[in-house]
GROMACS .gro file of C-alpha atoms in nm:
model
  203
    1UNK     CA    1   0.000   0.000   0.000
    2UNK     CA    2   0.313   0.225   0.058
    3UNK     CA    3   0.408   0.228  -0.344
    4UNK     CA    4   0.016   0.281  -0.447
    5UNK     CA    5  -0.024   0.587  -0.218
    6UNK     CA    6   0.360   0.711  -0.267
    7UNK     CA    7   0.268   0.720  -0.640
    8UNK     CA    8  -0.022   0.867  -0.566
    9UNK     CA    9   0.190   1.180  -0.380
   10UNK     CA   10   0.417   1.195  -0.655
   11UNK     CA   11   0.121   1.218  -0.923
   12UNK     CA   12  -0.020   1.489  -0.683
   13UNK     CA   13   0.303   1.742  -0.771
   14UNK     CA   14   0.166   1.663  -1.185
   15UNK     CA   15   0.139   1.447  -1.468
   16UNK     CA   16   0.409   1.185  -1.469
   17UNK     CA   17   0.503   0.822  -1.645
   18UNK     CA   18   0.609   0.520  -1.516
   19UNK     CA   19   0.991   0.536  -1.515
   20UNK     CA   20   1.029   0.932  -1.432
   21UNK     CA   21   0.754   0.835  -1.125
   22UNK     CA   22   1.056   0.545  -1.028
   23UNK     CA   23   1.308   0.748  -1.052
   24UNK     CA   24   1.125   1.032  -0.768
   25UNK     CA   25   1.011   0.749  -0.556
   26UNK     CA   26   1.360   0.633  -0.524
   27UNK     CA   27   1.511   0.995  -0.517
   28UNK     CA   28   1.251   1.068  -0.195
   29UNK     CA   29   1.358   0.769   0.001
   30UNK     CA   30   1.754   0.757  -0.140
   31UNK     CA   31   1.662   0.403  -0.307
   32UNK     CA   32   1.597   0.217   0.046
   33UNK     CA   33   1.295   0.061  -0.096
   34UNK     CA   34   1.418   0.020  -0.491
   35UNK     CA   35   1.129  -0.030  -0.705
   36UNK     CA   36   1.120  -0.179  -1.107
   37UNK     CA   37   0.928  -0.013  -1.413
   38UNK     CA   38   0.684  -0.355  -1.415
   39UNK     CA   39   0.582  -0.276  -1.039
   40UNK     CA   40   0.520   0.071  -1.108
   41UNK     CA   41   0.311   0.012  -1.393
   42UNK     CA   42   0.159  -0.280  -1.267
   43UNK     CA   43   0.060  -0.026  -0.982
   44UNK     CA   44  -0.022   0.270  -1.188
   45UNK     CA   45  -0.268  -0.009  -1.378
   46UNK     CA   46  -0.497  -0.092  -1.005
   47UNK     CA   47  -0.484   0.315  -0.948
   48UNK     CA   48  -0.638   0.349  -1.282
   49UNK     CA   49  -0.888   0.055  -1.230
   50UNK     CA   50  -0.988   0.222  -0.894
   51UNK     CA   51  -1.054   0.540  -1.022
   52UNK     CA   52  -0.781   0.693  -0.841
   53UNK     CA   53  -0.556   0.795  -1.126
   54UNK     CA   54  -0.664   0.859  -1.540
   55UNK     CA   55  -0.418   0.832  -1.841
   56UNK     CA   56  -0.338   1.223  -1.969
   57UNK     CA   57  -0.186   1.229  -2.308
   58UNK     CA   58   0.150   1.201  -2.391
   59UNK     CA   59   0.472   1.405  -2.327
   60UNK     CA   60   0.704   1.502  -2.622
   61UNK     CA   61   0.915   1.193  -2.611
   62UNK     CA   62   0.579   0.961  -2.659
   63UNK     CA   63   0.586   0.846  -2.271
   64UNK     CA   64   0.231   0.762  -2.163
   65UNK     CA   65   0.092   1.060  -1.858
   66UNK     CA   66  -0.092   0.955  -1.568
   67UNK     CA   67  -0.259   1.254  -1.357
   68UNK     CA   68  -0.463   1.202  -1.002
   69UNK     CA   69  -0.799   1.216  -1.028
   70UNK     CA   70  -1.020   1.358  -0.753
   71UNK     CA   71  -1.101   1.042  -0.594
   72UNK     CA   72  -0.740   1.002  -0.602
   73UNK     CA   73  -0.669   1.287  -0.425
   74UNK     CA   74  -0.941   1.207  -0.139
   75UNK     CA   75  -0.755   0.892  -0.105
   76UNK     CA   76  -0.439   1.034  -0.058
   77UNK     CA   77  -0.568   1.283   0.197
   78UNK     CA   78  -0.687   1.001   0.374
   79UNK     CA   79  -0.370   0.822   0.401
   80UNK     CA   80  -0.205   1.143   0.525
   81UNK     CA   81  -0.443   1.146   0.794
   82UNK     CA   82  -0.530   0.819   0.915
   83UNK     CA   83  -0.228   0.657   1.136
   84UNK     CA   84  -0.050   0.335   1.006
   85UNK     CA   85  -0.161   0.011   1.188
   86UNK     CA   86   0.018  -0.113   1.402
   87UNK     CA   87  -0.257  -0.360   1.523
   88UNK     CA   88  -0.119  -0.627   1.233
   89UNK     CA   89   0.247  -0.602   1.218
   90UNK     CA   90   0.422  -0.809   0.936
   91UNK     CA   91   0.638  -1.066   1.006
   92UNK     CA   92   0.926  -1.041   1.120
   93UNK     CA   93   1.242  -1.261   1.013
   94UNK     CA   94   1.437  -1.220   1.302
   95UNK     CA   95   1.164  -1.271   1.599
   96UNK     CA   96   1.062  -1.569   1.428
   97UNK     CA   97   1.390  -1.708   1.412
   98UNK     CA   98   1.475  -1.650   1.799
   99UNK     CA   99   1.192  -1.798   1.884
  100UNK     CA  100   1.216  -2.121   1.674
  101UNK     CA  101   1.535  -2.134   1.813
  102UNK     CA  102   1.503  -2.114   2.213
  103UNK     CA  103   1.485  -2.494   2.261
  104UNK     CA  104   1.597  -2.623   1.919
  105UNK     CA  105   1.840  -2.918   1.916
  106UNK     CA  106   2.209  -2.838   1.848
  107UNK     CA  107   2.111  -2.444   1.810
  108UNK     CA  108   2.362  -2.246   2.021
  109UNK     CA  109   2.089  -1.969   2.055
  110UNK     CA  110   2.330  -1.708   2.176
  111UNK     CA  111   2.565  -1.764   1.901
  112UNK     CA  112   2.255  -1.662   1.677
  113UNK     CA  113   2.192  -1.338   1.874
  114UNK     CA  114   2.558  -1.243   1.855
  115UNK     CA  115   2.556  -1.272   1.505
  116UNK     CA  116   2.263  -1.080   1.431
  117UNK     CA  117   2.400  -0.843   1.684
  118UNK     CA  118   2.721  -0.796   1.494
  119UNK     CA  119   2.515  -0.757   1.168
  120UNK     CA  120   2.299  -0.517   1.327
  121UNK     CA  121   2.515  -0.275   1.425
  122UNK     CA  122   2.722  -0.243   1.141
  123UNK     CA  123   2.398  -0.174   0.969
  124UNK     CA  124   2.361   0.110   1.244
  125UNK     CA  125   2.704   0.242   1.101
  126UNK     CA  126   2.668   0.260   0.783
  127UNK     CA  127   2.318   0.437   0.808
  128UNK     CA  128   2.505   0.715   1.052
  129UNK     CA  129   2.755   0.726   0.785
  130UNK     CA  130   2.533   0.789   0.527
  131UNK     CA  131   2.307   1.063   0.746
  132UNK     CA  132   2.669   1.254   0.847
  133UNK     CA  133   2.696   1.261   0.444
  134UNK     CA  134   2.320   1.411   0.415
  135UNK     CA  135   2.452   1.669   0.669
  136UNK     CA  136   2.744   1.726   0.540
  137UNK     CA  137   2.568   2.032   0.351
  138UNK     CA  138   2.224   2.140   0.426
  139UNK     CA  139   1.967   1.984   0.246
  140UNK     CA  140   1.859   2.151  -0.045
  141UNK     CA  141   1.517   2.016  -0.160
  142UNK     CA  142   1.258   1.831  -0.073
  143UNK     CA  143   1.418   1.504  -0.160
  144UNK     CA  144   1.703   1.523   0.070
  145UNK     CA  145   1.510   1.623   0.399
  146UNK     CA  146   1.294   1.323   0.261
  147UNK     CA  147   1.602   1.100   0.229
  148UNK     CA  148   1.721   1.278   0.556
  149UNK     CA  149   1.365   1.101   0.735
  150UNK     CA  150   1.376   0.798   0.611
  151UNK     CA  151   1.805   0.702   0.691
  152UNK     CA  152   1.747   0.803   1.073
  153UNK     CA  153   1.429   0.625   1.067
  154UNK     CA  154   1.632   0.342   0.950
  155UNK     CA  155   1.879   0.434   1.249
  156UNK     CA  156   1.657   0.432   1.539
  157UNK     CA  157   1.502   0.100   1.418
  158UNK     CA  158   1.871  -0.060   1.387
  159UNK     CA  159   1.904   0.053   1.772
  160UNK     CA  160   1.610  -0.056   1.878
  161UNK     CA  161   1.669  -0.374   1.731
  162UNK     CA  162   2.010  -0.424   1.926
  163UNK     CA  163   1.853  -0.306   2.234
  164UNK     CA  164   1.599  -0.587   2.178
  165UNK     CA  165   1.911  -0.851   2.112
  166UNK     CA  166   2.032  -0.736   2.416
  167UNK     CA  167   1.780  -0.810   2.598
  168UNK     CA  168   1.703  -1.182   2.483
  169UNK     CA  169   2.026  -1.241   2.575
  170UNK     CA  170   1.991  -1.149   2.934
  171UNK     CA  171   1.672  -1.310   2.943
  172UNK     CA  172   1.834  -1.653   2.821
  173UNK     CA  173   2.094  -1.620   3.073
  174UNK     CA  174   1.848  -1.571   3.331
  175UNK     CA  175   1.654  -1.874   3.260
  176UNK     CA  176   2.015  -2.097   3.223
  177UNK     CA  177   2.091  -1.943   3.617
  178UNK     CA  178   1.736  -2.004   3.707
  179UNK     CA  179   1.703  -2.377   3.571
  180UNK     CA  180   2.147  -2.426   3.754
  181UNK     CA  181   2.007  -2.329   4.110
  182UNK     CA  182   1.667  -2.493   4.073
  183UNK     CA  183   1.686  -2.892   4.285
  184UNK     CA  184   1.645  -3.179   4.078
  185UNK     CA  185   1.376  -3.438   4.128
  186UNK     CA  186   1.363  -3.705   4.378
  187UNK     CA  187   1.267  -4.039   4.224
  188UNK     CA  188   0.929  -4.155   4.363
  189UNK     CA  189   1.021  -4.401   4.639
  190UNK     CA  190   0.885  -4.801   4.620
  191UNK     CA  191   0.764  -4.931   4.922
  192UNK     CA  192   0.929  -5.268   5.053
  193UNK     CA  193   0.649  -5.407   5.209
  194UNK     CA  194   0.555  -5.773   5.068
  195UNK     CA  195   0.242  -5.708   4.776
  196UNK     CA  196   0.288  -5.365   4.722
  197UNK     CA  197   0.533  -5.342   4.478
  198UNK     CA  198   0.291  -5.448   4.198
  199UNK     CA  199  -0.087  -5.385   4.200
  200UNK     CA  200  -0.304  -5.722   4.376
  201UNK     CA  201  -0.502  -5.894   4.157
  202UNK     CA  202  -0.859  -6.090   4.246
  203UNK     CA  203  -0.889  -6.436   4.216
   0.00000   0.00000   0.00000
């Protein structure tokens, strides 16, 4: 739903065609979320099914326009206004993994979360890297503050994530202590006394 409203926005600022509306959505979130010509006109297709966008000519070089239509435009207000759910999330990889592996035989579970740790925050650095860059000079358009959003929203989520690692760790090393210190089971005890050491039967 991202692309088919992000289109949308872009379509907003005028006519565009499929490849020159790839190349903005990429240029507004610095090609995090790369998209191909196919997906944008298999997109562009649905908007024009729905009403929400309308073929408008052609430009000088033969390129098919699309333009919003006004039902586009209410739909894009909409999106703008209404919060994103959170009540659904999509899966995620990582959780998934973590928790198929508490328990799993031969899975050093800790070994996993160090891994993804190590992954993680390189990720981390190389986003700060690339926002220092963006900083470097103030942004001059809309597509680098854009750009700007999106690579420290891409930071706080990489911290967030370690945090989380972090903190399945502890919690696994918690349970290990906890399941050390707790006593181990007394076998039941079989009495000695003649005929009760297998159940009587009538004759």
């Amino acid at each position: 739903m991202s692309i088919r409203h992000g289109l949308l926005a872009l379509l907003e600022r005028g006519p565009r065609y499929g490849s020159q509306l790839r190349t903005e959505f990429e240029s507004r979130t610095g090609s995090t979320w790369p998209l191909n010509v196919g997906q944008v006109y298999t997109t562009l297709n649905r908007l024009e099914r729905d009403g929400l966008v309308v073929q408008d000519g052609e430009d000088d070089q033969g390129h098919a326009l699309y333009a919003i239509s006004d039902a586009g435009r209410d739909e894009l207000r909409s999106w703008f206004e209404t919060p994103v759910d959170r009540s659904s999330p999509p899966r995620d990889e990582l959780a998934i993994k973590l928790a198929m592996a508490v328990g799993a035989p031969g899975v050093d579970i800790r070994a996993v979360i160090q891994s993804q740790r190590h992954h993680t925050v390189k990720a981390m650095q190389d986003y700060t890297r690339l926002k220092a860059q963006a900083l470097a000079d103030v942004p001059a358009n809309r597509d680098e503050v854009a750009w700007l959003l999106v690579v420290e929203q891409l930071i706080f989520q990489a911290e967030a994530e370690a945090r989380w690692l972090d903190h399945c760790e502890s919690r696994l090393v918690r349970l290990a202590e906890a399941a050390a210190t707790e006593p181990e089971a007394e076998p039941a005890r079989r009495s000695t006394a003649r005929g009760t050491d297998r159940p009587r039967t009538r004759r």
